[in-house]
Amino acid sequence: MSDNYNKNRLAKNTMMLYLRMLFTMWLNLYTTRLTLANLGVEDMGVYGVVGSIVSMFSVFSGGVTTAVQRFLTYEIGRSGGNPNRVFCSCLNVIFCLAFCIFVLLEIGGVWFLHNKVNIPVGSMDAAQWVFQLSVMTCIVNMISIPYNSLIIAHEKMNAFAAISILQVVMTCASAYCLSYFSDNRLIVYAILMAVISLLVRLTYQVYCHYKFEDARYHFIIDKVLIKNISKFAGVSSVSGILHLLSSQGLVLVINLTFGVAINAVYAISLQLKNSILSFAQNIQRAIAPQITKTFANGEIATHKKLIYAGSKFQVFLIYFIMIPFLFRTEYIMQLWLGNVPPYTVTYVQCTVFLSLTYASFETIRTAVYATGNITRFMIWPEAIYLLVLPISYWAGVVTNNPSSLIVSMVVYEIFVCMIRVWMASKVTVISIREVLKKVISPCFFVALFSIVLCYILSAVMPSTLLGLVLLVVANSIGLCIIISLFGLSESEKAVVRKYVGKIASKR
């Protein structure tokens, strides 16, 4: 078997990404507090509004990032591949795209800033500085995409984690340094953010040039490759636009039916869902390169094993947090928010449940990306998902109950996910029967055991912090046992025993 599949590297990369996530999550929360304290509500609002004008173009950079990562990883995994040719072609495409976005921002963005955005007169000069510096940051970040993708494609997650942590530390230091300035703090903050993005960009480039032969730049125009990359990025961007329409449309639907109070509840639920989902997505980030490489090199059996195991383990990881959360939602929200707004419990429970859908599907999405046959898979489900807007609006108006709106959204989301899996089975090596047998079935039995255990424990444990901790610990121990007995295949059990034995022998 080739080096495309390496269990030890996969475990090491997952651990590195978990440590990165825990550190950056805590520091980002503290950085937000410092920024708000030093900038104030008004200046922070101006920075957010002006930055949002630039960030609207992140839909296009997101599509390019997906395309570059796929083609670089595929070429590295392919026997006899030429990653340097792909790298240079990607960089040339991004140079052209960055120039086009720069022109659009300088023409359309400046007009929008001066004519449509509601900014206090005294802050307009600072807003213009922020806009220009945000444009520079956007362009620098775009040019960094091939270098970032090269690190991920080579599975150097220790470097990726280290550079990410460095960026978060510098951002936090910048927020702290604002306290030493009495005037023009908004401009100073924008300058510091631009400098940080430039330093991170140089760090990526220096590391890649030092570590990889693939990062040597040559002026290469591979018309066929550039055409394929552009098509892939274009489809990804269209899919991103459709997703943006549905996600922002839901915010508008909630606002039209029940007002800003439920908008705030929905925002809280999304923040919690994304936090829980991030625990599982570290496995996805670590396993995605190996899924693409094994497909590129024709290692189909290993490729399928990675898809099913990745989906299953992401769901298992979410169980450790989600199931105790569902039994102690009201108490946890009181700890977090203090005064819990009405309908918050229902909204967070529904959206947190959706994290299972996202987690179980991500490796299948990666498998589709590996094939390159993505047009129908990415466009049609997102177009179908737009129907969630009238469906959720109708559910809210008819029942006059905000809970009905979120429940209808969750049910429709699950339906669309089923469509995605069916369409994926048409272009990848997965089958519906194998998904049911190797992913859905073990996940269902593990969840059933954990739910029964948490139900019994929650009935006898008090609704206190100690009771919550005991519930989480007991659920975690029970999950570890039931997963090892019924959630793993024989080959997965052998890998776990080997890994645990290796750790024990070292000690």
XYZ file of C-alpha atoms in Angstrom:
507
model
C 0.000 0.000 0.000
C 1.308 3.464 -0.853
C 1.968 6.290 1.562
C -1.363 7.863 0.583
C -2.961 6.031 3.519
C -1.075 6.357 6.800
C -2.939 5.631 10.062
C -0.232 7.083 12.336
C -0.055 10.316 10.368
C -3.844 10.569 10.409
C -3.974 10.173 14.201
C -1.116 12.661 14.714
C -2.680 15.259 12.413
C -6.069 14.937 14.111
C -4.453 15.500 17.519
C -2.535 18.539 16.255
C -5.719 20.071 14.859
C -7.581 19.473 18.124
C -4.881 21.242 20.120
C -4.950 24.100 17.620
C -8.733 24.386 17.875
C -8.799 24.412 21.688
C -6.129 27.117 21.881
C -7.474 29.343 19.098
C -11.093 29.056 20.306
C -10.189 30.362 23.758
C -7.873 33.086 22.446
C -10.387 34.274 19.837
C -13.006 34.773 22.542
C -10.539 36.824 24.594
C -9.466 38.794 21.502
C -13.088 39.751 20.782
C -13.426 41.052 24.318
C -10.217 43.129 24.014
C -11.199 44.527 20.624
C -14.627 45.591 21.847
C -13.140 47.194 24.961
C -10.456 49.144 23.051
C -12.363 50.091 19.904
C -15.797 50.647 21.376
C -19.122 49.586 19.937
C -19.267 52.242 17.194
C -15.755 51.754 15.770
C -16.066 47.985 15.956
C -19.370 48.263 14.107
C -17.748 50.420 11.408
C -14.930 47.880 11.025
C -17.438 45.044 10.727
C -19.648 46.828 8.182
C -16.758 47.964 5.983
C -15.131 44.544 6.208
C -18.388 42.880 5.163
C -18.265 44.731 1.823
C -14.944 43.059 1.083
C -15.939 39.716 2.585
C -18.833 39.400 0.106
C -16.195 38.314 -2.381
C -15.178 35.444 -0.088
C -17.688 33.329 -2.027
C -15.298 33.405 -4.999
C -12.154 32.839 -2.928
C -13.905 29.934 -1.192
C -14.570 28.275 -4.547
C -10.955 28.814 -5.601
C -9.676 27.347 -2.320
C -11.754 24.194 -2.799
C -10.515 23.811 -6.384
C -6.844 24.384 -5.570
C -6.869 21.954 -2.642
C -8.561 19.264 -4.723
C -6.240 19.502 -7.747
C -3.029 19.768 -5.700
C -3.967 16.840 -3.446
C -5.058 14.742 -6.419
C -1.773 15.388 -8.261
C 0.346 14.576 -5.192
C -1.531 11.306 -4.692
C -1.419 10.311 -8.365
C 1.435 8.066 -9.410
C 3.732 10.113 -11.649
C 1.915 13.363 -10.898
C 3.417 16.808 -11.373
C 2.299 18.959 -8.388
C 4.596 21.838 -9.339
C 2.785 22.317 -12.636
C -0.545 22.421 -10.813
C 0.825 24.802 -8.166
C 2.184 27.273 -10.707
C -0.964 27.117 -12.848
C -3.133 27.729 -9.756
C -0.978 30.670 -8.714
C -1.267 32.223 -12.179
C -5.058 31.853 -12.139
C -5.217 33.426 -8.682
C -3.051 36.371 -9.773
C -5.593 37.127 -12.520
C -8.591 36.630 -10.230
C -7.024 38.819 -7.509
C -6.517 41.627 -10.026
C -10.151 41.397 -11.178
C -11.455 41.446 -7.605
C -9.194 44.411 -6.809
C -10.692 46.397 -9.722
C -14.259 45.454 -8.742
C -13.690 46.469 -5.134
C -12.062 49.768 -6.059
C -14.953 50.665 -8.348
C -18.071 49.031 -6.950
C -16.918 48.753 -3.338
C -15.946 52.418 -3.021
C -19.271 53.492 -4.573
C -21.213 51.232 -2.197
C -19.243 52.551 0.804
C -19.990 56.198 0.002
C -23.589 55.853 -1.164
C -25.252 52.906 0.558
C -23.560 52.243 3.890
C -24.822 54.139 6.922
C -21.612 55.373 8.612
C -21.341 58.348 10.997
C -19.859 61.428 9.283
C -17.003 61.625 11.780
C -15.966 58.034 10.990
C -15.963 58.242 7.181
C -12.238 59.032 6.859
C -11.368 56.089 9.090
C -13.811 53.904 7.134
C -11.982 54.719 3.875
C -8.677 53.647 5.437
C -10.274 50.470 6.748
C -11.717 49.704 3.322
C -8.411 50.087 1.477
C -6.529 48.047 4.064
C -9.256 45.370 3.970
C -8.895 45.198 0.182
C -5.156 44.685 0.571
C -5.763 41.971 3.175
C -8.246 40.245 0.866
C -5.770 40.192 -2.038
C -2.908 38.948 0.160
C -5.088 36.160 1.567
C -6.089 35.080 -1.942
C -2.475 34.806 -3.061
C -1.795 32.656 0.023
C -4.336 30.024 -1.072
C -1.928 27.796 -3.088
C 0.663 27.804 -0.286
C -1.936 26.998 2.353
C -3.370 24.256 0.136
C 0.089 22.782 -0.470
C 0.661 22.390 3.284
C -2.704 20.660 3.714
C -2.185 18.466 0.630
C 1.167 17.264 2.047
C -0.611 16.707 5.401
C 1.816 18.925 7.330
C -0.830 19.773 9.895
C 1.777 20.649 12.527
C 2.910 23.567 10.363
C -0.690 24.517 9.525
C -1.595 24.491 13.230
C 1.537 26.448 14.221
C 0.959 29.193 11.628
C -2.728 29.434 12.597
C -1.810 29.785 16.263
C 0.794 32.415 15.373
C -1.856 34.406 13.502
C -4.300 34.250 16.426
C -1.592 35.284 18.915
C -0.597 38.270 16.764
C -4.256 39.277 16.401
C -4.729 39.132 20.155
C -1.532 41.169 20.709
C -2.781 43.768 18.225
C -6.081 44.107 20.096
C -4.154 44.555 23.335
C -1.786 47.151 21.834
C -4.720 49.399 20.931
C -4.895 50.478 24.567
C -1.592 52.368 24.049
C -3.125 54.588 21.348
C -5.411 57.456 22.236
C -6.426 58.555 18.720
C -7.316 56.807 15.450
C -7.575 53.384 17.046
C -9.736 52.088 14.196
C -7.102 52.984 11.587
C -4.325 51.517 13.730
C -6.279 48.285 14.141
C -6.864 48.015 10.376
C -3.138 48.582 9.718
C -2.182 45.901 12.237
C -4.618 43.394 10.683
C -3.165 44.079 7.225
C 0.406 43.656 8.498
C -0.529 40.368 10.176
C -2.053 39.004 6.969
C 1.124 39.976 5.076
C 3.367 38.303 7.674
C 1.278 35.120 7.610
C 1.390 35.124 3.804
C 5.217 35.398 3.876
C 5.411 32.665 6.518
C 3.417 30.284 4.330
C 5.598 31.086 1.323
C 8.931 30.718 3.146
C 7.867 27.421 4.729
C 6.649 25.981 1.432
C 9.805 27.028 -0.447
C 11.953 25.532 2.283
C 9.958 22.293 2.618
C 8.500 21.447 -0.800
C 10.028 21.278 -4.264
C 6.487 21.738 -5.580
C 6.489 25.394 -4.461
C 9.153 26.583 -6.926
C 7.391 29.143 -9.102
C 7.672 29.011 -12.890
C 5.539 30.850 -15.397
C 3.449 27.955 -16.696
C 0.220 28.193 -18.669
C -1.401 24.772 -18.883
C -4.575 25.648 -20.750
C -6.319 22.320 -20.108
C -5.478 22.379 -16.397
C -6.468 26.038 -15.991
C -9.752 25.307 -17.771
C -10.485 22.399 -15.400
C -9.543 24.415 -12.312
C -11.632 27.382 -13.457
C -14.634 25.140 -14.114
C -14.280 23.499 -10.687
C -13.895 26.867 -8.955
C -16.833 28.307 -10.907
C -19.165 25.480 -9.897
C -18.005 25.778 -6.270
C -18.617 29.534 -6.343
C -22.128 29.119 -7.778
C -22.853 26.549 -5.069
C -21.519 28.992 -2.480
C -23.751 31.775 -3.803
C -26.821 29.524 -3.619
C -25.892 28.532 -0.070
C -25.419 32.199 0.841
C -28.869 33.024 -0.556
C -30.541 30.281 1.478
C -28.671 31.025 4.730
C -29.216 34.783 4.547
C -32.745 34.222 3.279
C -33.558 32.250 6.438
C -32.435 35.219 8.505
C -34.814 37.413 6.495
C -37.682 34.900 6.813
C -37.263 34.788 10.587
C -37.179 38.583 10.699
C -40.339 38.933 8.587
C -42.315 36.400 10.607
C -41.193 36.879 14.212
C -38.832 39.882 14.397
C -35.314 40.571 15.629
C -35.746 38.740 18.944
C -35.970 35.370 17.184
C -33.138 36.493 14.870
C -30.945 36.768 17.953
C -32.052 33.319 19.130
C -31.229 31.857 15.708
C -27.778 33.511 15.727
C -27.054 31.994 19.156
C -28.098 28.545 17.942
C -25.853 28.769 14.861
C -22.877 29.806 16.980
C -23.382 26.806 19.244
C -23.883 24.415 16.322
C -20.667 25.587 14.642
C -18.719 25.203 17.882
C -19.896 21.605 18.340
C -19.332 20.795 14.681
C -15.752 22.082 14.856
C -14.826 19.193 17.179
C -15.701 16.662 14.481
C -14.339 18.625 11.538
C -10.766 18.205 12.737
C -10.993 14.574 11.641
C -12.363 15.774 8.303
C -9.451 18.157 7.750
C -6.956 15.418 8.598
C -8.599 12.650 6.551
C -9.605 14.638 3.434
C -6.142 14.587 1.753
C -5.894 10.811 2.137
C -9.387 10.337 0.647
C -8.367 12.312 -2.447
C -4.910 10.721 -2.754
C -6.147 7.141 -2.505
C -8.719 7.818 -5.225
C -6.111 9.446 -7.467
C -3.794 6.436 -7.109
C -6.546 3.871 -7.683
C -6.598 2.510 -4.110
C -10.380 2.170 -4.182
C -10.766 -0.250 -1.245
C -8.809 2.040 1.060
C -10.628 5.054 -0.383
C -14.024 3.592 0.566
C -12.771 2.583 4.007
C -11.669 6.170 4.709
C -15.023 7.604 3.574
C -17.153 5.369 5.795
C -14.819 5.461 8.794
C -14.471 9.249 8.574
C -18.241 9.785 8.520
C -18.773 7.414 11.418
C -16.045 8.807 13.653
C -17.169 12.394 13.115
C -20.654 11.446 14.294
C -19.232 9.559 17.297
C -17.237 12.616 18.354
C -20.332 14.813 18.246
C -22.192 12.301 20.453
C -19.774 13.021 23.308
C -21.029 16.624 23.442
C -24.448 16.645 21.787
C -26.288 13.937 23.737
C -25.542 15.288 27.250
C -26.290 18.765 25.887
C -29.777 17.712 24.744
C -30.621 16.499 28.278
C -29.216 19.595 29.995
C -29.906 22.281 27.393
C -31.818 24.675 29.634
C -29.240 24.554 32.417
C -26.308 24.985 30.008
C -27.962 27.971 28.340
C -28.546 29.573 31.739
C -24.861 29.118 32.567
C -23.835 30.638 29.248
C -26.357 33.446 28.765
C -27.793 34.054 32.208
C -31.157 35.327 30.966
C -32.268 32.836 28.311
C -34.586 34.334 25.632
C -37.812 32.459 24.810
C -37.534 29.617 22.263
C -33.746 29.470 22.663
C -33.803 25.897 23.992
C -35.801 24.592 21.030
C -33.673 26.450 18.486
C -30.324 25.296 19.864
C -31.504 21.693 20.193
C -32.665 21.628 16.572
C -29.590 23.263 15.094
C -27.203 21.205 17.239
C -28.939 18.069 15.964
C -28.192 19.274 12.444
C -24.471 19.054 13.203
C -24.850 15.263 12.846
C -26.055 15.733 9.270
C -23.124 17.956 8.348
C -20.538 15.766 10.089
C -21.689 12.499 8.533
C -21.742 13.989 5.039
C -18.391 15.826 4.805
C -16.244 12.827 3.834
C -18.776 11.947 1.117
C -18.464 15.508 -0.182
C -14.671 15.072 -0.284
C -15.102 11.828 -2.240
C -17.174 13.693 -4.825
C -14.532 16.434 -5.044
C -11.913 13.748 -5.673
C -13.762 12.572 -8.789
C -13.954 16.094 -10.209
C -17.522 15.358 -11.359
C -19.177 17.965 -9.161
C -21.556 20.062 -11.280
C -24.865 18.311 -10.644
C -23.879 17.312 -7.124
C -23.116 20.878 -6.006
C -25.706 22.870 -7.951
C -28.935 20.856 -7.751
C -29.045 20.171 -3.972
C -28.280 23.822 -3.184
C -30.970 24.929 -5.651
C -33.463 22.495 -4.103
C -32.532 23.766 -0.641
C -33.760 27.258 -1.619
C -37.269 25.843 -1.185
C -36.609 25.912 2.566
C -37.412 29.637 2.448
C -41.099 29.359 1.446
C -41.543 26.148 3.463
C -40.219 27.640 6.704
C -42.104 30.897 6.076
C -45.349 28.977 5.562
C -44.755 26.888 8.712
C -44.147 30.023 10.769
C -47.156 31.950 9.417
C -49.634 29.080 9.664
C -48.724 28.038 13.218
C -47.633 31.464 14.477
C -45.003 29.535 16.447
C -41.240 30.149 16.025
C -40.538 26.533 17.006
C -42.458 25.260 13.966
C -40.231 27.317 11.689
C -36.978 25.804 12.963
C -38.404 22.264 13.062
C -39.540 22.512 9.430
C -36.093 23.802 8.472
C -34.359 20.854 10.178
C -36.660 18.275 8.549
C -36.098 19.787 5.107
C -32.324 19.945 5.706
C -32.300 16.193 6.418
C -34.331 15.561 3.263
C -31.849 17.537 1.131
C -28.940 15.668 2.744
C -30.542 12.392 1.617
C -30.683 13.795 -1.921
C -26.994 14.709 -1.698
C -26.032 11.193 -0.611
C -28.100 9.686 -3.437
C -26.465 11.968 -6.008
C -23.014 11.212 -4.553
C -23.629 7.497 -5.020
C -24.008 8.155 -8.761
C -20.521 9.647 -9.189
C -18.426 8.005 -6.447
C -17.652 4.466 -5.267
C -20.045 4.621 -2.300
C -23.404 2.841 -2.291
C -26.576 3.606 -0.355
C -26.646 0.081 1.069
C -23.085 0.358 2.391
C -23.785 3.798 3.894
C -26.758 2.342 5.776
C -24.780 -0.693 6.937
C -21.385 0.861 7.736
C -22.355 4.364 8.892
C -26.040 4.808 9.743
C -26.580 1.458 11.513
C -23.614 1.603 13.955
C -24.246 5.301 14.620
C -27.909 4.577 15.398
C -27.163 1.797 17.914
C -24.432 3.825 19.637
C -26.797 6.826 19.890
C -29.604 4.664 21.254
C -27.384 3.346 24.050
C -26.078 6.801 24.913
C -29.580 8.331 24.967
C -30.881 5.625 27.317
C -27.848 6.055 29.582
C -28.175 9.855 29.686
C -31.917 9.617 30.296
C -31.376 7.409 33.341
C -28.496 9.493 34.671
C -30.255 12.833 34.123
C -33.211 11.563 36.162
C -31.026 10.935 39.224
C -28.381 13.657 38.895
C -29.134 17.212 40.042
C -29.212 20.131 37.608
C -25.982 21.596 38.931
C -22.493 22.089 37.518
C -21.292 18.960 39.304
C -24.260 17.007 37.935
C -23.470 18.222 34.412
C -19.804 17.214 34.713
C -20.743 13.761 36.049
C -23.262 13.317 33.229
C -20.667 14.183 30.580
C -18.023 11.920 32.144
C -20.427 8.983 32.553
C -21.697 9.406 29.000
C -18.135 9.569 27.667
C -17.136 6.357 29.448
C -20.295 4.610 28.274
C -19.762 5.817 24.699
C -16.160 4.593 24.646
C -17.322 1.136 25.735
C -20.266 0.842 23.355
C -18.279 2.260 20.406
C -15.469 -0.244 20.995
C -17.974 -3.115 21.206
C -20.555 -2.300 18.542
C -19.494 0.865 16.701
C -16.269 -0.354 15.085
C -15.572 -2.916 12.401
C -13.037 -5.673 13.076
C -10.295 -3.878 11.139
C -10.994 -0.635 13.047
C -10.852 -2.515 16.366
C -7.465 -3.942 15.370
C -6.149 -0.454 14.598
C -7.382 0.877 17.961
C -5.836 -2.046 19.869
C -2.544 -1.546 18.056
C -2.541 2.201 18.742
C -3.432 1.779 22.449
C -0.813 -0.956 22.817
C 1.796 1.293 21.256
C 1.028 4.082 23.741
C 1.066 1.619 26.657
C 4.424 0.144 25.616
C 5.982 3.614 25.459
C 4.838 4.343 28.999
